[in-house]
């Protein structure tokens, strides 16, 4: 039993060493940056013409939609979880 506890303790120590918890200020700063970036892409998206007739415009619209979608997922993640860990540098 003590061997199992020791192995669990060592595993926990390795896990803690591999990760660093984001402070609330860092989390809020990242969230603010993500929202600001989403607003920028959204403004760009709203400036697109109603009729998109060229391949380049279609590709640009698709890139904007993909970027906004990814940012929405990231924003949701940072809003949902108060405790976030990142790899140590």
PDB file of N, CA and C in Angstrom, residues 11-87:
ATOM      1  N   UNK A  11       3.848  10.688  -9.145  1.00  0.00           N
ATOM      2  CA  UNK A  11       3.115  11.040 -10.362  1.00  0.00           C
ATOM      3  C   UNK A  11       2.493  12.431 -10.240  1.00  0.00           C
ATOM      4  N   UNK A  12       1.941  12.740  -9.062  1.00  0.00           N
ATOM      5  CA  UNK A  12       1.349  14.063  -8.836  1.00  0.00           C
ATOM      6  C   UNK A  12       2.414  15.150  -8.896  1.00  0.00           C
ATOM      7  N   UNK A  13       3.575  14.877  -8.320  1.00  0.00           N
ATOM      8  CA  UNK A  13       4.661  15.857  -8.346  1.00  0.00           C
ATOM      9  C   UNK A  13       5.114  16.141  -9.775  1.00  0.00           C
ATOM     10  N   UNK A  14       5.238  15.097 -10.581  1.00  0.00           N
ATOM     11  CA  UNK A  14       5.639  15.284 -11.972  1.00  0.00           C
ATOM     12  C   UNK A  14       4.598  16.093 -12.729  1.00  0.00           C
ATOM     13  N   UNK A  15       3.330  15.818 -12.442  1.00  0.00           N
ATOM     14  CA  UNK A  15       2.257  16.549 -13.125  1.00  0.00           C
ATOM     15  C   UNK A  15       2.273  18.023 -12.735  1.00  0.00           C
ATOM     16  N   UNK A  16       2.484  18.306 -11.450  1.00  0.00           N
ATOM     17  CA  UNK A  16       2.514  19.696 -10.997  1.00  0.00           C
ATOM     18  C   UNK A  16       3.712  20.436 -11.582  1.00  0.00           C
ATOM     19  N   UNK A  17       4.818  19.743 -11.731  1.00  0.00           N
ATOM     20  CA  UNK A  17       6.003  20.375 -12.301  1.00  0.00           C
ATOM     21  C   UNK A  17       5.822  20.684 -13.777  1.00  0.00           C
ATOM     22  N   UNK A  18       5.015  19.901 -14.456  1.00  0.00           N
ATOM     23  CA  UNK A  18       4.834  20.062 -15.897  1.00  0.00           C
ATOM     24  C   UNK A  18       3.831  21.157 -16.242  1.00  0.00           C
ATOM     25  N   UNK A  19       3.051  21.602 -15.259  1.00  0.00           N
ATOM     26  CA  UNK A  19       2.007  22.582 -15.547  1.00  0.00           C
ATOM     27  C   UNK A  19       2.102  23.772 -14.601  1.00  0.00           C
ATOM     28  N   UNK A  20       1.647  24.909 -15.095  1.00  0.00           N
ATOM     29  CA  UNK A  20       1.598  26.126 -14.289  1.00  0.00           C
ATOM     30  C   UNK A  20       0.185  26.688 -14.395  1.00  0.00           C
ATOM     31  N   UNK A  21      -0.368  27.052 -13.265  1.00  0.00           N
ATOM     32  CA  UNK A  21      -1.725  27.586 -13.253  1.00  0.00           C
ATOM     33  C   UNK A  21      -1.709  29.050 -13.682  1.00  0.00           C
ATOM     34  N   UNK A  22      -2.648  29.396 -14.573  1.00  0.00           N
ATOM     35  CA  UNK A  22      -2.796  30.797 -14.981  1.00  0.00           C
ATOM     36  C   UNK A  22      -3.411  31.585 -13.837  1.00  0.00           C
ATOM     37  N   UNK A  23      -2.885  32.763 -13.585  1.00  0.00           N
ATOM     38  CA  UNK A  23      -3.502  33.622 -12.578  1.00  0.00           C
ATOM     39  C   UNK A  23      -4.793  34.197 -13.157  1.00  0.00           C
ATOM     40  N   UNK A  24      -5.629  34.706 -12.286  1.00  0.00           N
ATOM     41  CA  UNK A  24      -6.900  35.285 -12.742  1.00  0.00           C
ATOM     42  C   UNK A  24      -6.645  36.484 -13.654  1.00  0.00           C
ATOM     43  N   UNK A  25      -5.595  37.265 -13.352  1.00  0.00           N
ATOM     44  CA  UNK A  25      -5.269  38.412 -14.196  1.00  0.00           C
ATOM     45  C   UNK A  25      -4.850  37.961 -15.596  1.00  0.00           C
ATOM     46  N   UNK A  26      -4.036  36.899 -15.659  1.00  0.00           N
ATOM     47  CA  UNK A  26      -3.619  36.376 -16.963  1.00  0.00           C
ATOM     48  C   UNK A  26      -4.820  35.857 -17.748  1.00  0.00           C
ATOM     49  N   UNK A  27      -5.697  35.129 -17.054  1.00  0.00           N
ATOM     50  CA  UNK A  27      -6.881  34.572 -17.708  1.00  0.00           C
ATOM     51  C   UNK A  27      -7.763  35.684 -18.258  1.00  0.00           C
ATOM     52  N   UNK A  28      -7.993  36.721 -17.457  1.00  0.00           N
ATOM     53  CA  UNK A  28      -8.821  37.846 -17.898  1.00  0.00           C
ATOM     54  C   UNK A  28      -8.161  38.605 -19.044  1.00  0.00           C
ATOM     55  N   UNK A  29      -6.849  38.747 -18.977  1.00  0.00           N
ATOM     56  CA  UNK A  29      -6.121  39.437 -20.042  1.00  0.00           C
ATOM     57  C   UNK A  29      -6.233  38.676 -21.361  1.00  0.00           C
ATOM     58  N   UNK A  30      -6.067  37.367 -21.301  1.00  0.00           N
ATOM     59  CA  UNK A  30      -6.192  36.543 -22.509  1.00  0.00           C
ATOM     60  C   UNK A  30      -7.613  36.614 -23.041  1.00  0.00           C
ATOM     61  N   UNK A  31      -8.590  36.524 -22.153  1.00  0.00           N
ATOM     62  CA  UNK A  31      -9.997  36.585 -22.556  1.00  0.00           C
ATOM     63  C   UNK A  31     -10.317  37.920 -23.221  1.00  0.00           C
ATOM     64  N   UNK A  32      -9.805  38.999 -22.645  1.00  0.00           N
ATOM     65  CA  UNK A  32     -10.019  40.325 -23.229  1.00  0.00           C
ATOM     66  C   UNK A  32      -9.397  40.411 -24.623  1.00  0.00           C
ATOM     67  N   UNK A  33      -8.189  39.867 -24.769  1.00  0.00           N
ATOM     68  CA  UNK A  33      -7.525  39.864 -26.073  1.00  0.00           C
ATOM     69  C   UNK A  33      -8.279  39.047 -27.108  1.00  0.00           C
ATOM     70  N   UNK A  34      -8.806  37.897 -26.684  1.00  0.00           N
ATOM     71  CA  UNK A  34      -9.585  37.057 -27.602  1.00  0.00           C
ATOM     72  C   UNK A  34     -10.843  37.778 -28.069  1.00  0.00           C
ATOM     73  N   UNK A  35     -11.522  38.445 -27.137  1.00  0.00           N
ATOM     74  CA  UNK A  35     -12.750  39.173 -27.495  1.00  0.00           C
ATOM     75  C   UNK A  35     -12.438  40.346 -28.424  1.00  0.00           C
ATOM     76  N   UNK A  36     -11.332  41.021 -28.163  1.00  0.00           N
ATOM     77  CA  UNK A  36     -10.935  42.145 -29.014  1.00  0.00           C
ATOM     78  C   UNK A  36     -10.630  41.658 -30.428  1.00  0.00           C
ATOM     79  N   UNK A  37      -9.948  40.532 -30.524  1.00  0.00           N
ATOM     80  CA  UNK A  37      -9.624  39.956 -31.831  1.00  0.00           C
ATOM     81  C   UNK A  37     -10.898  39.514 -32.555  1.00  0.00           C
ATOM     82  N   UNK A  38     -11.848  38.918 -31.800  1.00  0.00           N
ATOM     83  CA  UNK A  38     -13.118  38.506 -32.407  1.00  0.00           C
ATOM     84  C   UNK A  38     -13.867  39.731 -32.939  1.00  0.00           C
ATOM     85  N   UNK A  39     -13.882  40.814 -32.169  1.00  0.00           N
ATOM     86  CA  UNK A  39     -14.538  42.050 -32.620  1.00  0.00           C
ATOM     87  C   UNK A  39     -13.916  42.557 -33.920  1.00  0.00           C
ATOM     88  N   UNK A  40     -12.602  42.482 -34.011  1.00  0.00           N
ATOM     89  CA  UNK A  40     -11.913  42.914 -35.236  1.00  0.00           C
ATOM     90  C   UNK A  40     -12.369  42.082 -36.430  1.00  0.00           C
ATOM     91  N   UNK A  41     -12.362  40.767 -36.283  1.00  0.00           N
ATOM     92  CA  UNK A  41     -12.797  39.890 -37.376  1.00  0.00           C
ATOM     93  C   UNK A  41     -14.273  40.106 -37.703  1.00  0.00           C
ATOM     94  N   UNK A  42     -15.075  40.349 -36.682  1.00  0.00           N
ATOM     95  CA  UNK A  42     -16.510  40.558 -36.910  1.00  0.00           C
ATOM     96  C   UNK A  42     -16.747  41.841 -37.710  1.00  0.00           C
ATOM     97  N   UNK A  43     -15.997  42.892 -37.393  1.00  0.00           N
ATOM     98  CA  UNK A  43     -16.112  44.129 -38.168  1.00  0.00           C
ATOM     99  C   UNK A  43     -15.719  43.899 -39.620  1.00  0.00           C
ATOM    100  N   UNK A  44     -14.639  43.152 -39.828  1.00  0.00           N
ATOM    101  CA  UNK A  44     -14.212  42.815 -41.191  1.00  0.00           C
ATOM    102  C   UNK A  44     -15.306  42.030 -41.910  1.00  0.00           C
ATOM    103  N   UNK A  45     -15.909  41.096 -41.196  1.00  0.00           N
ATOM    104  CA  UNK A  45     -16.958  40.251 -41.779  1.00  0.00           C
ATOM    105  C   UNK A  45     -18.172  41.090 -42.172  1.00  0.00           C
ATOM    106  N   UNK A  46     -18.533  42.045 -41.324  1.00  0.00           N
ATOM    107  CA  UNK A  46     -19.691  42.895 -41.608  1.00  0.00           C
ATOM    108  C   UNK A  46     -19.443  43.823 -42.795  1.00  0.00           C
ATOM    109  N   UNK A  47     -18.204  44.091 -43.101  1.00  0.00           N
ATOM    110  CA  UNK A  47     -17.882  44.970 -44.228  1.00  0.00           C
ATOM    111  C   UNK A  47     -17.886  44.240 -45.571  1.00  0.00           C
ATOM    112  N   UNK A  48     -18.053  42.937 -45.536  1.00  0.00           N
ATOM    113  CA  UNK A  48     -18.097  42.181 -46.790  1.00  0.00           C
ATOM    114  C   UNK A  48     -19.357  42.545 -47.570  1.00  0.00           C
ATOM    115  N   UNK A  49     -19.273  42.514 -48.887  1.00  0.00           N
ATOM    116  CA  UNK A  49     -20.469  42.797 -49.694  1.00  0.00           C
ATOM    117  C   UNK A  49     -21.503  41.676 -49.539  1.00  0.00           C
ATOM    118  N   UNK A  50     -22.769  42.016 -49.784  1.00  0.00           N
ATOM    119  CA  UNK A  50     -23.825  41.014 -49.679  1.00  0.00           C
ATOM    120  C   UNK A  50     -23.691  39.937 -50.744  1.00  0.00           C
ATOM    121  N   UNK A  51     -23.278  40.335 -51.918  1.00  0.00           N
ATOM    122  CA  UNK A  51     -23.098  39.377 -53.005  1.00  0.00           C
ATOM    123  C   UNK A  51     -21.604  39.117 -53.160  1.00  0.00           C
ATOM    124  N   UNK A  52     -21.222  37.889 -52.884  1.00  0.00           N
ATOM    125  CA  UNK A  52     -19.816  37.516 -52.989  1.00  0.00           C
ATOM    126  C   UNK A  52     -19.669  36.714 -54.270  1.00  0.00           C
ATOM    127  N   UNK A  53     -19.035  37.348 -55.260  1.00  0.00           N
ATOM    128  CA  UNK A  53     -19.028  36.769 -56.600  1.00  0.00           C
ATOM    129  C   UNK A  53     -17.667  36.263 -57.076  1.00  0.00           C
ATOM    130  N   UNK A  54     -16.619  36.548 -56.354  1.00  0.00           N
ATOM    131  CA  UNK A  54     -15.302  36.089 -56.805  1.00  0.00           C
ATOM    132  C   UNK A  54     -14.756  35.031 -55.848  1.00  0.00           C
ATOM    133  N   UNK A  55     -13.852  34.238 -56.372  1.00  0.00           N
ATOM    134  CA  UNK A  55     -13.250  33.177 -55.571  1.00  0.00           C
ATOM    135  C   UNK A  55     -12.486  33.752 -54.378  1.00  0.00           C
ATOM    136  N   UNK A  56     -11.766  34.842 -54.605  1.00  0.00           N
ATOM    137  CA  UNK A  56     -10.968  35.423 -53.518  1.00  0.00           C
ATOM    138  C   UNK A  56     -11.857  35.956 -52.396  1.00  0.00           C
ATOM    139  N   UNK A  57     -12.996  36.552 -52.745  1.00  0.00           N
ATOM    140  CA  UNK A  57     -13.926  37.037 -51.721  1.00  0.00           C
ATOM    141  C   UNK A  57     -14.524  35.872 -50.939  1.00  0.00           C
ATOM    142  N   UNK A  58     -14.849  34.794 -51.655  1.00  0.00           N
ATOM    143  CA  UNK A  58     -15.395  33.605 -50.988  1.00  0.00           C
ATOM    144  C   UNK A  58     -14.363  33.006 -50.035  1.00  0.00           C
ATOM    145  N   UNK A  59     -13.126  32.936 -50.485  1.00  0.00           N
ATOM    146  CA  UNK A  59     -12.058  32.386 -49.648  1.00  0.00           C
ATOM    147  C   UNK A  59     -11.819  33.270 -48.425  1.00  0.00           C
ATOM    148  N   UNK A  60     -11.855  34.583 -48.623  1.00  0.00           N
ATOM    149  CA  UNK A  60     -11.666  35.518 -47.512  1.00  0.00           C
ATOM    150  C   UNK A  60     -12.794  35.374 -46.498  1.00  0.00           C
ATOM    151  N   UNK A  61     -14.023  35.270 -46.996  1.00  0.00           N
ATOM    152  CA  UNK A  61     -15.178  35.096 -46.109  1.00  0.00           C
ATOM    153  C   UNK A  61     -15.039  33.802 -45.309  1.00  0.00           C
ATOM    154  N   UNK A  62     -14.618  32.740 -45.969  1.00  0.00           N
ATOM    155  CA  UNK A  62     -14.450  31.455 -45.293  1.00  0.00           C
ATOM    156  C   UNK A  62     -13.376  31.542 -44.213  1.00  0.00           C
ATOM    157  N   UNK A  63     -12.251  32.204 -44.522  1.00  0.00           N
ATOM    158  CA  UNK A  63     -11.186  32.364 -43.522  1.00  0.00           C
ATOM    159  C   UNK A  63     -11.676  33.155 -42.317  1.00  0.00           C
ATOM    160  N   UNK A  64     -12.446  34.219 -42.569  1.00  0.00           N
ATOM    161  CA  UNK A  64     -12.994  35.005 -41.464  1.00  0.00           C
ATOM    162  C   UNK A  64     -13.929  34.159 -40.603  1.00  0.00           C
ATOM    163  N   UNK A  65     -14.800  33.395 -41.254  1.00  0.00           N
ATOM    164  CA  UNK A  65     -15.743  32.551 -40.512  1.00  0.00           C
ATOM    165  C   UNK A  65     -15.015  31.504 -39.672  1.00  0.00           C
ATOM    166  N   UNK A  66     -13.978  30.903 -40.232  1.00  0.00           N
ATOM    167  CA  UNK A  66     -13.209  29.902 -39.491  1.00  0.00           C
ATOM    168  C   UNK A  66     -12.486  30.528 -38.304  1.00  0.00           C
ATOM    169  N   UNK A  67     -11.902  31.692 -38.513  1.00  0.00           N
ATOM    170  CA  UNK A  67     -11.191  32.378 -37.431  1.00  0.00           C
ATOM    171  C   UNK A  67     -12.158  32.774 -36.322  1.00  0.00           C
ATOM    172  N   UNK A  68     -13.320  33.300 -36.707  1.00  0.00           N
ATOM    173  CA  UNK A  68     -14.310  33.695 -35.705  1.00  0.00           C
ATOM    174  C   UNK A  68     -14.832  32.482 -34.943  1.00  0.00           C
ATOM    175  N   UNK A  69     -15.037  31.386 -35.629  1.00  0.00           N
ATOM    176  CA  UNK A  69     -15.511  30.161 -34.988  1.00  0.00           C
ATOM    177  C   UNK A  69     -14.499  29.656 -33.965  1.00  0.00           C
ATOM    178  N   UNK A  70     -13.224  29.651 -34.330  1.00  0.00           N
ATOM    179  CA  UNK A  70     -12.188  29.202 -33.401  1.00  0.00           C
ATOM    180  C   UNK A  70     -12.093  30.142 -32.205  1.00  0.00           C
ATOM    181  N   UNK A  71     -12.184  31.438 -32.458  1.00  0.00           N
ATOM    182  CA  UNK A  71     -12.142  32.401 -31.357  1.00  0.00           C
ATOM    183  C   UNK A  71     -13.335  32.218 -30.425  1.00  0.00           C
ATOM    184  N   UNK A  72     -14.509  31.934 -30.971  1.00  0.00           N
ATOM    185  CA  UNK A  72     -15.690  31.692 -30.138  1.00  0.00           C
ATOM    186  C   UNK A  72     -15.474  30.486 -29.232  1.00  0.00           C
ATOM    187  N   UNK A  73     -14.858  29.431 -29.754  1.00  0.00           N
ATOM    188  CA  UNK A  73     -14.560  28.249 -28.938  1.00  0.00           C
ATOM    189  C   UNK A  73     -13.569  28.597 -27.832  1.00  0.00           C
ATOM    190  N   UNK A  74     -12.530  29.357 -28.189  1.00  0.00           N
ATOM    191  CA  UNK A  74     -11.521  29.741 -27.204  1.00  0.00           C
ATOM    192  C   UNK A  74     -12.120  30.634 -26.117  1.00  0.00           C
ATOM    193  N   UNK A  75     -12.953  31.578 -26.516  1.00  0.00           N
ATOM    194  CA  UNK A  75     -13.604  32.471 -25.556  1.00  0.00           C
ATOM    195  C   UNK A  75     -14.493  31.662 -24.623  1.00  0.00           C
ATOM    196  N   UNK A  76     -15.251  30.750 -25.172  1.00  0.00           N
ATOM    197  CA  UNK A  76     -16.123  29.896 -24.366  1.00  0.00           C
ATOM    198  C   UNK A  76     -15.308  29.101 -23.349  1.00  0.00           C
ATOM    199  N   UNK A  77     -14.165  28.582 -23.775  1.00  0.00           N
ATOM    200  CA  UNK A  77     -13.296  27.816 -22.883  1.00  0.00           C
ATOM    201  C   UNK A  77     -12.823  28.681 -21.720  1.00  0.00           C
ATOM    202  N   UNK A  78     -12.342  29.876 -22.024  1.00  0.00           N
ATOM    203  CA  UNK A  78     -11.818  30.748 -20.970  1.00  0.00           C
ATOM    204  C   UNK A  78     -12.924  31.282 -20.065  1.00  0.00           C
ATOM    205  N   UNK A  79     -14.145  31.416 -20.578  1.00  0.00           N
ATOM    206  CA  UNK A  79     -15.258  31.862 -19.742  1.00  0.00           C
ATOM    207  C   UNK A  79     -15.788  30.728 -18.870  1.00  0.00           C
ATOM    208  N   UNK A  80     -15.694  29.500 -19.357  1.00  0.00           N
ATOM    209  CA  UNK A  80     -16.245  28.357 -18.633  1.00  0.00           C
ATOM    210  C   UNK A  80     -15.362  27.929 -17.473  1.00  0.00           C
ATOM    211  N   UNK A  81     -14.054  27.881 -17.698  1.00  0.00           N
ATOM    212  CA  UNK A  81     -13.138  27.346 -16.696  1.00  0.00           C
ATOM    213  C   UNK A  81     -12.379  28.470 -16.001  1.00  0.00           C
ATOM    214  N   UNK A  82     -12.523  28.508 -14.674  1.00  0.00           N
ATOM    215  CA  UNK A  82     -11.829  29.531 -13.898  1.00  0.00           C
ATOM    216  C   UNK A  82     -10.377  29.132 -13.638  1.00  0.00           C
ATOM    217  N   UNK A  83     -10.118  27.827 -13.594  1.00  0.00           N
ATOM    218  CA  UNK A  83      -8.766  27.339 -13.344  1.00  0.00           C
ATOM    219  C   UNK A  83      -8.242  26.725 -14.639  1.00  0.00           C
ATOM    220  N   UNK A  84      -7.168  27.292 -15.148  1.00  0.00           N
ATOM    221  CA  UNK A  84      -6.573  26.832 -16.405  1.00  0.00           C
ATOM    222  C   UNK A  84      -5.077  26.647 -16.178  1.00  0.00           C
ATOM    223  N   UNK A  85      -4.572  25.524 -16.652  1.00  0.00           N
ATOM    224  CA  UNK A  85      -3.147  25.237 -16.543  1.00  0.00           C
ATOM    225  C   UNK A  85      -2.497  25.357 -17.908  1.00  0.00           C
ATOM    226  N   UNK A  86      -1.256  25.787 -17.896  1.00  0.00           N
ATOM    227  CA  UNK A  86      -0.481  25.858 -19.136  1.00  0.00           C
ATOM    228  C   UNK A  86       0.843  25.152 -18.896  1.00  0.00           C
ATOM    229  N   UNK A  87       1.489  24.683 -19.957  1.00  0.00           N
ATOM    230  CA  UNK A  87       2.799  24.037 -19.786  1.00  0.00           C
ATOM    231  C   UNK A  87       3.821  25.046 -19.274  1.00  0.00           C
TER     232      UNK A  87
END
